[in-house]
XYZ file of C-alpha atoms in Angstrom:
569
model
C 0.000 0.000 0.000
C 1.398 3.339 -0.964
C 0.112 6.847 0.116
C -0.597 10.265 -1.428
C -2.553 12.225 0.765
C -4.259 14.577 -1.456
C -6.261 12.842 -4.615
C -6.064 14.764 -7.333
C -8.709 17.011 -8.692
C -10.673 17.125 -12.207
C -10.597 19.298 -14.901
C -12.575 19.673 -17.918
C -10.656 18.915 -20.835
C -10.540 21.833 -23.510
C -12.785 22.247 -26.943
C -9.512 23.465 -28.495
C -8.231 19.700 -27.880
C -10.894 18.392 -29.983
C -10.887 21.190 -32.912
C -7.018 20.599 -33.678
C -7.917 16.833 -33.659
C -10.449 16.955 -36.074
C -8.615 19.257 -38.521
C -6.025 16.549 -38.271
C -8.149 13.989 -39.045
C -9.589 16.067 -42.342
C -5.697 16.564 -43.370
C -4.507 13.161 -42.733
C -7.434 11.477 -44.607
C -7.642 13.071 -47.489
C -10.866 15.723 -45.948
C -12.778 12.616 -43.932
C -12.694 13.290 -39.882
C -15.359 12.308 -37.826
C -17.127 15.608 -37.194
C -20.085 16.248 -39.967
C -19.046 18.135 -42.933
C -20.244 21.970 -42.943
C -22.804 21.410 -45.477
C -24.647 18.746 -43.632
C -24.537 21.318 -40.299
C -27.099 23.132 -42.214
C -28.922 20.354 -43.844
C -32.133 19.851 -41.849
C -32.194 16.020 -42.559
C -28.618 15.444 -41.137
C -29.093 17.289 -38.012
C -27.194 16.074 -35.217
C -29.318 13.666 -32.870
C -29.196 12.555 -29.212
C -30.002 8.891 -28.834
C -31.662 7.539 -26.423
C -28.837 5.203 -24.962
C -26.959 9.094 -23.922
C -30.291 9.730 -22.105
C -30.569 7.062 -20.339
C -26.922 6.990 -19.308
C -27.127 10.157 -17.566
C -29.853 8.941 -15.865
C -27.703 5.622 -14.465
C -23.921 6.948 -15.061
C -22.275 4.334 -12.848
C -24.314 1.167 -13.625
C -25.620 1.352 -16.947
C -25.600 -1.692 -18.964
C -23.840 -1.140 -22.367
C -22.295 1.674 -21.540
C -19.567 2.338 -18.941
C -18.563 5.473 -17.054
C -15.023 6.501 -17.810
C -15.301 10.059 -17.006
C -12.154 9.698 -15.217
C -10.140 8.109 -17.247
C -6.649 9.730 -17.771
C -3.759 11.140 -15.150
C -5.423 12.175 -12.245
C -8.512 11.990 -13.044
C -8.321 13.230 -16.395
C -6.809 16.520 -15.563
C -5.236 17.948 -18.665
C -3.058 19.591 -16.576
C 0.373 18.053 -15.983
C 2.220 19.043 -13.946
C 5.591 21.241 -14.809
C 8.205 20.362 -12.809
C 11.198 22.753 -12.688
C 14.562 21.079 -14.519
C 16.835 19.659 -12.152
C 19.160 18.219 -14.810
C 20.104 18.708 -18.213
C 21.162 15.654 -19.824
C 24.443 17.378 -21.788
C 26.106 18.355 -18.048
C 26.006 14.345 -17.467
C 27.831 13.744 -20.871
C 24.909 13.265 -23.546
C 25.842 14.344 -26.837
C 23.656 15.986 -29.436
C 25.315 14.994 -32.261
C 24.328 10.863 -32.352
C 27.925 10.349 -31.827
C 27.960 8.348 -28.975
C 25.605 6.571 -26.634
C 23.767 8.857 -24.627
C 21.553 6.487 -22.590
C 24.234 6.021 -19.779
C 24.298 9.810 -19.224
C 20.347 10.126 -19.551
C 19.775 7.596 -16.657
C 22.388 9.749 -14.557
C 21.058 12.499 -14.973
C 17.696 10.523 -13.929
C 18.864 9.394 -11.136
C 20.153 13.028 -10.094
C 16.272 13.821 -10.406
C 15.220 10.904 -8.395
C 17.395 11.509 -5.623
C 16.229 15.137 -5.535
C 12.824 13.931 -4.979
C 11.792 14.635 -8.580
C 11.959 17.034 -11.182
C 12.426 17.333 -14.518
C 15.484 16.125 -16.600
C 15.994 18.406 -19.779
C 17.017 16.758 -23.278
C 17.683 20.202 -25.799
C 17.211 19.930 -29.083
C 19.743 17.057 -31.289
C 19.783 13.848 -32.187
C 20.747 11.434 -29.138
C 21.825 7.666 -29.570
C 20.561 5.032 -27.220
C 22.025 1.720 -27.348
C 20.508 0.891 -23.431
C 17.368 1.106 -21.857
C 16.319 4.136 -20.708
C 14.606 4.120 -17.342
C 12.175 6.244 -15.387
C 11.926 4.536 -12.019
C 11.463 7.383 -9.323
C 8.062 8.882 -8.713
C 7.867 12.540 -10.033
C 10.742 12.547 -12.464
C 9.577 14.220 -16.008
C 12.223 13.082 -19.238
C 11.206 16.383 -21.196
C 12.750 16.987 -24.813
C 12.524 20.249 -26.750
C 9.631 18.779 -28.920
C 8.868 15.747 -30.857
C 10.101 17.567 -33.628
C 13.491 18.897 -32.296
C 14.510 16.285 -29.898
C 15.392 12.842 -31.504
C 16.451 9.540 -29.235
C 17.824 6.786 -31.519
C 17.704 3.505 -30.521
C 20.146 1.061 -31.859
C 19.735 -2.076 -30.515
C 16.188 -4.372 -29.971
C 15.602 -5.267 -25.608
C 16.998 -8.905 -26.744
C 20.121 -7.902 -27.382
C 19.989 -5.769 -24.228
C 17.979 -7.998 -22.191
C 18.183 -11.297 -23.317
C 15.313 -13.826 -25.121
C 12.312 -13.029 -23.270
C 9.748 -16.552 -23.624
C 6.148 -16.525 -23.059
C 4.843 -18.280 -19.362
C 2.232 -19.516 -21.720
C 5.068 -22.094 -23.359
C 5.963 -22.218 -27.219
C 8.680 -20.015 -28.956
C 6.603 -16.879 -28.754
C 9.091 -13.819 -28.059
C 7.112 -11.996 -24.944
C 8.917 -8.820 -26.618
C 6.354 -8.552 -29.039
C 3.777 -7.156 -26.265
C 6.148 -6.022 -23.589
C 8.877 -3.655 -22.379
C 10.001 -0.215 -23.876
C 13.281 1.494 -25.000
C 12.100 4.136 -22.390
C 10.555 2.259 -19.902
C 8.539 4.104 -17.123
C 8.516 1.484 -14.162
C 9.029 1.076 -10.465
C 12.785 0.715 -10.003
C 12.460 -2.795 -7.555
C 10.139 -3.697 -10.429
C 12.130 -2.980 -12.801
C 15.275 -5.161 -11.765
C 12.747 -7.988 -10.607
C 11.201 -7.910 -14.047
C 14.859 -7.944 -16.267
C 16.480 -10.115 -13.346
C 13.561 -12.869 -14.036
C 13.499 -12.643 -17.899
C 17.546 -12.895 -18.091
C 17.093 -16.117 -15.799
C 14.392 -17.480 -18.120
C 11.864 -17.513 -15.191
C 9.325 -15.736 -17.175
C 7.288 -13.516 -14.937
C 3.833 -12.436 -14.697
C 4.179 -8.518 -15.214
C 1.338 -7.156 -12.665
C 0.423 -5.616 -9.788
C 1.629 -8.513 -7.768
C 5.271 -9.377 -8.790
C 6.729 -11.792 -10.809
C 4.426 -14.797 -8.617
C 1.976 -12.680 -8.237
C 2.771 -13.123 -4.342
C 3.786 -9.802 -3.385
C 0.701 -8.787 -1.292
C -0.421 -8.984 2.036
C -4.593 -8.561 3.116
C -5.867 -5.513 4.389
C -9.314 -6.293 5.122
C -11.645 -7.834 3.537
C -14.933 -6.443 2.556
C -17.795 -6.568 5.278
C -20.766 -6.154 3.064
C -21.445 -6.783 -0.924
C -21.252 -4.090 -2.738
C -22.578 -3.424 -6.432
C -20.960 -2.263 -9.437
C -21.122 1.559 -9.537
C -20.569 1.766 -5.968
C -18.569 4.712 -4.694
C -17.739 3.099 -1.432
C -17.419 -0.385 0.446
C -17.694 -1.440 3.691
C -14.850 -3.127 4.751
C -14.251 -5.324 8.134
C -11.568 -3.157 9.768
C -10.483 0.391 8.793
C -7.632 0.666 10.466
C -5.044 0.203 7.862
C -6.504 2.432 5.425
C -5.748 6.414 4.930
C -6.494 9.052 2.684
C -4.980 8.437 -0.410
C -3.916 5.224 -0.051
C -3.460 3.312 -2.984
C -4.596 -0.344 -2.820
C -5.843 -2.847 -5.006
C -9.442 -4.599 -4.875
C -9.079 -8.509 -5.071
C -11.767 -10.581 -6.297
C -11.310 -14.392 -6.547
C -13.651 -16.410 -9.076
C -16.146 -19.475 -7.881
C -16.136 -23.184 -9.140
C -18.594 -22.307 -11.800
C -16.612 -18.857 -12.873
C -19.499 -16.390 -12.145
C -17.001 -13.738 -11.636
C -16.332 -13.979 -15.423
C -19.772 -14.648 -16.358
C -20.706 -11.383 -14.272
C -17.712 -9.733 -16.651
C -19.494 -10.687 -19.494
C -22.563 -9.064 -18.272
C -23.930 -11.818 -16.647
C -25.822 -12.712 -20.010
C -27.296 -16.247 -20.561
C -25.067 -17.205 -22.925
C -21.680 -16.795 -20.871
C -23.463 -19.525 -18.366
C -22.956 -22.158 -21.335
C -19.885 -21.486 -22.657
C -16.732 -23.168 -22.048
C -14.821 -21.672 -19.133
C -12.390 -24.164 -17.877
C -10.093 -25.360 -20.773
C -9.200 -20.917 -21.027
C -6.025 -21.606 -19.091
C -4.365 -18.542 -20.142
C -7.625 -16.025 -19.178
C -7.936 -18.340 -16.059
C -4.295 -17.369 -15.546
C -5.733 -13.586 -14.963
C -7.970 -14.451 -11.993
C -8.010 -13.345 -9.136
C -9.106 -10.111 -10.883
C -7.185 -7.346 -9.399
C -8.329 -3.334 -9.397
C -6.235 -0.772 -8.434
C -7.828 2.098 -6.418
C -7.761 4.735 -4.367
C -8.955 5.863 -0.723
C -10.886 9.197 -0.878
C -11.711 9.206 2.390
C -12.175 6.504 5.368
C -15.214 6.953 7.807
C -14.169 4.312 10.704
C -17.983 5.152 12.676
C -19.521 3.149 9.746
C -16.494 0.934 8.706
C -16.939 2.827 5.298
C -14.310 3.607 2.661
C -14.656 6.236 0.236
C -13.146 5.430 -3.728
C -11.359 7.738 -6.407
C -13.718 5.791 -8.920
C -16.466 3.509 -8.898
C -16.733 0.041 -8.888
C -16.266 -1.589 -12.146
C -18.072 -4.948 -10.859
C -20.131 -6.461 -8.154
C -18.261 -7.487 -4.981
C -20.189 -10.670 -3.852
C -19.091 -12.751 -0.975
C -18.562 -15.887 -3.124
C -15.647 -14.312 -4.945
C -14.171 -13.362 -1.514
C -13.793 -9.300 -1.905
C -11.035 -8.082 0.057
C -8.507 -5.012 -0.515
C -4.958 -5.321 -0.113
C -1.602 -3.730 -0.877
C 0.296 -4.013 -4.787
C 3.996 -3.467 -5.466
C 4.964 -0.066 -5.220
C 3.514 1.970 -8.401
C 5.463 4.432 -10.266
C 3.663 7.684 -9.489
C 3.469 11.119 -11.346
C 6.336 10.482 -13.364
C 6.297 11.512 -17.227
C 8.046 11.637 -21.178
C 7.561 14.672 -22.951
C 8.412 16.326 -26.190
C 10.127 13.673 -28.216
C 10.537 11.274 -30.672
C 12.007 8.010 -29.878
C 13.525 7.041 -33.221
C 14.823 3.619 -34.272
C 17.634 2.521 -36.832
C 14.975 0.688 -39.695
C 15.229 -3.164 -39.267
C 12.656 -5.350 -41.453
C 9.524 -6.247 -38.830
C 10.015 -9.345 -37.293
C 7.412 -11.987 -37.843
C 4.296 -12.279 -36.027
C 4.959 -12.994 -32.375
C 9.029 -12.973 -33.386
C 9.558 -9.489 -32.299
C 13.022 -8.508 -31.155
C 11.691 -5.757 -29.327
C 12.546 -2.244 -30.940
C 9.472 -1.288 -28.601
C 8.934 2.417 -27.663
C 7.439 3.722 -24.567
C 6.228 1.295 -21.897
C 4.708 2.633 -18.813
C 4.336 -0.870 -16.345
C 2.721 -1.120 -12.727
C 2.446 3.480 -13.569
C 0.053 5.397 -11.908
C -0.711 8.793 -12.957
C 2.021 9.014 -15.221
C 1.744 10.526 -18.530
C 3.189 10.750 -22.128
C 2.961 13.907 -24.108
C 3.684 15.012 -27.786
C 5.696 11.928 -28.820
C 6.298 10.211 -31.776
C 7.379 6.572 -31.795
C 9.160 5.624 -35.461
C 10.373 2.513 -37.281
C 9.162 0.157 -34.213
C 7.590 -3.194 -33.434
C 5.841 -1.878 -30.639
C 4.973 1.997 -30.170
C 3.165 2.564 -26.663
C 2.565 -0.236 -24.107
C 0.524 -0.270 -21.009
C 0.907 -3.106 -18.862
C -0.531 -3.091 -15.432
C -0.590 0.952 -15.621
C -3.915 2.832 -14.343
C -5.252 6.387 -14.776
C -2.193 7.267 -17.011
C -2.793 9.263 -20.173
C -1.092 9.081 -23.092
C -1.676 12.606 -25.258
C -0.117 14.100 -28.801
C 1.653 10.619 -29.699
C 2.033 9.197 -32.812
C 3.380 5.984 -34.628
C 4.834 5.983 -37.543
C 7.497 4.433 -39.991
C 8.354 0.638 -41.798
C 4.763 -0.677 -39.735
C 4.377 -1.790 -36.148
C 2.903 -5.201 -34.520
C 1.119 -3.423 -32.011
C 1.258 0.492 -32.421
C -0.884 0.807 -28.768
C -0.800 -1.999 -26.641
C -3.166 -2.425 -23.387
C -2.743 -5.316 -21.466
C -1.999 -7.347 -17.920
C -5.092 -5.738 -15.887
C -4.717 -2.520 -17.554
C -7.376 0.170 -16.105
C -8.915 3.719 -16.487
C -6.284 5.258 -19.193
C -6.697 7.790 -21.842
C -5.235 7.645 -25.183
C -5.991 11.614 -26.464
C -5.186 12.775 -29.584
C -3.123 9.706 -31.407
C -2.226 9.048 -34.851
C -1.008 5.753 -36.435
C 0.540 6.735 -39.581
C 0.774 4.604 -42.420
C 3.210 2.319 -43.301
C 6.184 3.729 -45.022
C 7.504 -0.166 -46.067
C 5.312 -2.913 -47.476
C 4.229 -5.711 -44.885
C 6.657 -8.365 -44.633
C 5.303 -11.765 -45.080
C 4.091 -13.490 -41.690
C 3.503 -10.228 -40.118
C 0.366 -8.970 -38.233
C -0.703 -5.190 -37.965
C -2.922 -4.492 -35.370
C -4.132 -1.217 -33.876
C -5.319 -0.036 -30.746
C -4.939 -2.908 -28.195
C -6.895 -3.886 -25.351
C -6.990 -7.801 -23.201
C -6.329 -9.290 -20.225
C -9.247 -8.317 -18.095
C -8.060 -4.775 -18.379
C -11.047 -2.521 -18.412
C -12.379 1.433 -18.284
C -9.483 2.560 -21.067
C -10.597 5.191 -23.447
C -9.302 5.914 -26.731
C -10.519 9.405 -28.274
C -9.758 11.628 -31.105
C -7.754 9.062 -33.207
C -6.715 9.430 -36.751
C -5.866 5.406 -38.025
C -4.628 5.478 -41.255
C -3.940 1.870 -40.695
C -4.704 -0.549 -38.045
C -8.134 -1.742 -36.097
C -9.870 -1.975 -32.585
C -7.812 -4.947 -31.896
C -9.944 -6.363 -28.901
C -7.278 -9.232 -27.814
C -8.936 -11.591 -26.031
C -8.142 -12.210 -22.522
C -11.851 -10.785 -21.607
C -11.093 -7.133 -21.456
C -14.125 -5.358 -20.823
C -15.915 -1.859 -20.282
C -13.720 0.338 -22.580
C -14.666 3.196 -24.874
C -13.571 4.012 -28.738
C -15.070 6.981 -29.232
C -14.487 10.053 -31.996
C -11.949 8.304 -33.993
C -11.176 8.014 -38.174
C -9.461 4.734 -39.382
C -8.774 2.787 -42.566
C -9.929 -0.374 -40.853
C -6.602 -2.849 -42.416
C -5.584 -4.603 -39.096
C -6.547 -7.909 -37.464
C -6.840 -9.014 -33.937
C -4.716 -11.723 -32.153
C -5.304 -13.779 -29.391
C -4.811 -17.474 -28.299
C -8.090 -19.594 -28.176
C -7.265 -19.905 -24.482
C -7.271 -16.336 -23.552
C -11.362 -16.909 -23.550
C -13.291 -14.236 -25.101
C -12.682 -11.503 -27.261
C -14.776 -9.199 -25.532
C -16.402 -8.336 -22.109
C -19.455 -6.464 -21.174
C -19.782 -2.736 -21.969
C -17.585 -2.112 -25.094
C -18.694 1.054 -26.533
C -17.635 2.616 -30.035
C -19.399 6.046 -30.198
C -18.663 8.432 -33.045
C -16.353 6.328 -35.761
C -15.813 6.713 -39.287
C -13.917 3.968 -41.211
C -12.649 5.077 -44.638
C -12.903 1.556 -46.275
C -16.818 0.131 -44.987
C -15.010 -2.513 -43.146
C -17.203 -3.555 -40.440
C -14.750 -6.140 -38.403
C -14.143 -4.967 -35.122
C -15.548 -1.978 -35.364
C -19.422 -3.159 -35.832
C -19.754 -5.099 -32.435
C -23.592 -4.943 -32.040
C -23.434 -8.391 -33.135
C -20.910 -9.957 -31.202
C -19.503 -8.247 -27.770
C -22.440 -8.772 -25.026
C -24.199 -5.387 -23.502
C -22.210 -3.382 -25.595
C -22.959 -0.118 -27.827
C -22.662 0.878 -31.107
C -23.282 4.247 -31.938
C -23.047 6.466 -35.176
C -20.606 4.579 -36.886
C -20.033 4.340 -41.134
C -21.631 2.092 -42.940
C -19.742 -1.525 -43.130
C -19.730 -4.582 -44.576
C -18.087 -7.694 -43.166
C -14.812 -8.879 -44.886
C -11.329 -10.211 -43.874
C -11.350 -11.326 -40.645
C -14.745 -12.484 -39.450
C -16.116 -13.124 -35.639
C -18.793 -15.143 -34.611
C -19.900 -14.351 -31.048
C -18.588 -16.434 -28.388
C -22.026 -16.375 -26.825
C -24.996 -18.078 -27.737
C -28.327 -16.319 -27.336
C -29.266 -12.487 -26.837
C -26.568 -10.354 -26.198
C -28.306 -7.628 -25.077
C -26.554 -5.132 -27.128
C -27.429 -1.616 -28.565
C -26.944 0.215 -31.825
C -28.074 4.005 -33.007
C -27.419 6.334 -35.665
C -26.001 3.577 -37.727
C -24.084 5.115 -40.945
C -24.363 8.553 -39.319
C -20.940 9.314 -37.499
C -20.610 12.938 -36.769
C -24.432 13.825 -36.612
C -24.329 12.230 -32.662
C -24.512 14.433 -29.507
C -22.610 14.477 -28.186
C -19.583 13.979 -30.392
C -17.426 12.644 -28.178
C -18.511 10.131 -24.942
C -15.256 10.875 -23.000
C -15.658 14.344 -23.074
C -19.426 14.543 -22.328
C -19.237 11.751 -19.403
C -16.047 14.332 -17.858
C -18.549 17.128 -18.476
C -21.352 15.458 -16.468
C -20.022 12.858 -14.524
């Protein structure tokens, strides 16, 4: 358990946000962006509409059934504010050069360190090109890496985390590489984590990468919950309150029952997902107990009541033996900002081969952010594994084609991907390759992605039952494919919601879910057809999903879910 004692506050994010997004959008693809054209703004039979699903969501915010609250998603809450933390280092004064001459990672983490032992602050990288042939790390709470801007500062990385690390295998068995879905070239992580994580993989131990260490045995209880408690709950009652203070940060644990109800509830508790095939999922089964990160907003011992930072994303029921306890230490309010992390061009690996020439990965991160930077030439661009309430904002991907350009994964919850852009391909797809998009598994859940521009790629919903996340106000060329082993379970959860989305090419996989992904919504989206990759649902029976304003994206109010649930929620 780890303490801040003063939760952060919201803020409204800004129209002027949203406005440079969608000119972007019109640039990028060729004048298509998901707000209406002018001349339908005036047209009186393509005025903008508010379906009913928005209506009733503001009249059951916290527990409605397709659509889930992530109003605050993002860095403390979803402030889009971050903090500006005075320089306490410049990078050249520890021996970086600007010139790509030599390696500049070992002077980087110096002058990191400097930061860290200064109780944070920000380490300043001017303008210049910078080669990294290590790891860069960011494992002190409150330490910013700030460049000049992604268009003056350059970091080039010449060597893949295999040669640096060592072959990283999958727990799951086979000769997967576990690069191609985890660890960064600047990777924002608990220092103890950190070491336990590289000190596993070089042993060939291969870790699980949560909230609970490498055995996921690195918690102790605090006390478990003394009443049930229902999704959309603000507060539990707990048996002792003792141990808990403001702004502690904690993690709910829920265990499933003998005939997995905690996954059917995940699922939405539909009829279907009480006939399908639970037990042979070994690798989704893996995943449970389900673990939520949250925090204490304020402990009232009289009534052995708990105040939360967020609501609950599921039921609490005694059969799945609720309890809170503590997590490895998080990374807190540490960021990357202004840069682009460059790679020399290697031909992409093939699928599930990567070497890992991976970007930015922000692991077992907690209000930590990412802002204006570009990712080029990599097999992985941004990776979120175990992080919550971080935001990613301004980034881009871009250069020979990535596996995974956003990757969201290993009980991933309540981030914000703002303002992104996957650029196209600048190389043809090598042959056994996979493209696939915006990534989301592994029970991870409340993650928004908003104000997109896609000119390749797809929702890639990964199996793993991730559930309860939001796509909303986003242009793609739907191209991509999703992955995921048959024994991850599911490809989707209850409460997926794609609100607002124009796809360039009609393709309808992954995109049109109204058939497939239980309790979920599909609003104002383009007109698709299936082909490519097709899904069947993994449920039989009624889903219980909703659709509106089909072929109509940009005549919905509101435009954008994120920013109307922050307004109102």
């Amino acid at each position: 358990m780890t303490s801040d004692r003063q939760p952060g506050r919201r803020a409204v994010l800004g129209g002027a946000v949203g406005a440079a997004a969608t000119a972007a959008a019109s640039t990028l693809l060729g004048g298509t962006a998901s707000a209406a054209p002018a001349h339908r703004a005036q047209d009186p039979a393509h005025l903008a509409r508010v379906p009913a699903l928005w209506r009733e969501f503001r009249a059951n915010p916290y527990a409605h059934p397709q659509i889930p609250f992530v109003g605050r998603a993002g860095r403390a809450g979803g402030d889009s504010r971050f903090p500006r933390r005075p320089v306490v280092a410049d990078v050249r004064d520890f021996g970086a050069l600007p010139d790509g001459s030599a390696d500049a990672a070992p002077a980087i983490n110096r002058a990191v360190e400097r930061a860290a032992l200064l109780g944070g602050g920000t380490v300043r990288i001017p303008p210049g090109t910078y080669r990294l042939d290590d790891v860069v790390r960011v494992g002190h709470d409150n330490v910013v890496l700030r460049g000049a801007g992604s268009g003056r500062t350059t970091l080039l990385g010449t060597r893949s985390l295999q040669e640096l690390i060592g072959w990283y295998g999958s727990r799951y068995g086979g000769n997967k590489s576990a690069w191609s879905w985890a660890g960064g070239m600047i990777w924002l992580s608990p220092a103890d984590r950190y070491r336990s994580l590289t000190a596993a993989i070089r042993s060939a131990a291969w870790p699980f990468e949560g909230w609970t260490g490498n055995r996921r045995d690195e918690w102790r209880t605090l006390s478990p919950l003394g009443r049930p408690a229902r999704q959309g709950d603000w507060h539990v009652t707990v048996a002792d309150t003792s141990p808990f203070r403001r702004g502690d940060r904690v993690l709910l644990r829920l265990e499933d029952d003998a005939g997995h109800g905690l996954l059917r509830h995940m699922c939405g508790d539909i009829a279907g997902a009480a006939e399908y095939t639970w037990d042979d999922k070994t690798k989704l089964t893996s995943y449970v107990p389900y673990e939520w990160p949250c925090r204490i907003a304020e402990v009232e011992p009289r009534h052995r009541r708990l105040h939360l930072d967020r609501p609950l994303p599921l039921d609490a029921r005694p059969e799945w033996r609720p309890q809170l306890t503590t997590l490895v230490r998080p990374l807190v309010g540490a960021g990357v900002e202004g840069l682009t992390l460059d790679f020399v061009e290697t031909p992409q690996s093939e699928h599930l081969l990567d070497r890992g020439y991976n970007g930015v990965a922000l692991q077992c991160a907690w209000d930590c952010w990412v802002d204006d930077v570009t990712v080029n030439n990599a097999d992985n661009g941004f990776l979120l594994v175990a992080a919550k309430a971080c935001t990613l904002r301004g980034t881009t991907v871009s250069g020979r084609g990535s596996h995974h350009p956003y990757c969201c994964r290993e009980g991933s919850h309540d981030n914000l991907v703002d303002t992104f852009t996957i650029k196209r391909r600048t190389r043809p797809a090598p042959a056994n390759t996979q493209l696939h998009g915006i990534n989301v598994e592994g029970l991870s859940s409340h993650n928004v992605w908003t104000r997109g521009v896609m000119e390749m790629g797809t929702f890639d919903t990964h199996r793993g039952l991730p559930f309860a996340n939001v796509r909303t106000d986003i242009t793609l060329d739907n191209v991509g494919q999703h992955g995921g082993d048959a024994s991850a379970g599911p490809l989707y959860g209850a409460r997926f919601t794609h609100w607002n989305v124009t796809v360039t090419n009609g393709r309808a996989g992954l995109v049109k879910i109204d058939g497939i992904a239980p309790r979920s919504a599909t609003v104002a989206i383009s007109t698709v057809g299936e082909f490519g990759q097709i899904d069947v649902p993994d449920f039989t029976g009624d889903l219980d999903t909703r659709a509106d304003l089909y072929g109509r994206p940009g005549e919905v109010r509101p435009a954008n879910l994120y920013d109307a649930q922050r307004s109102t929620g």
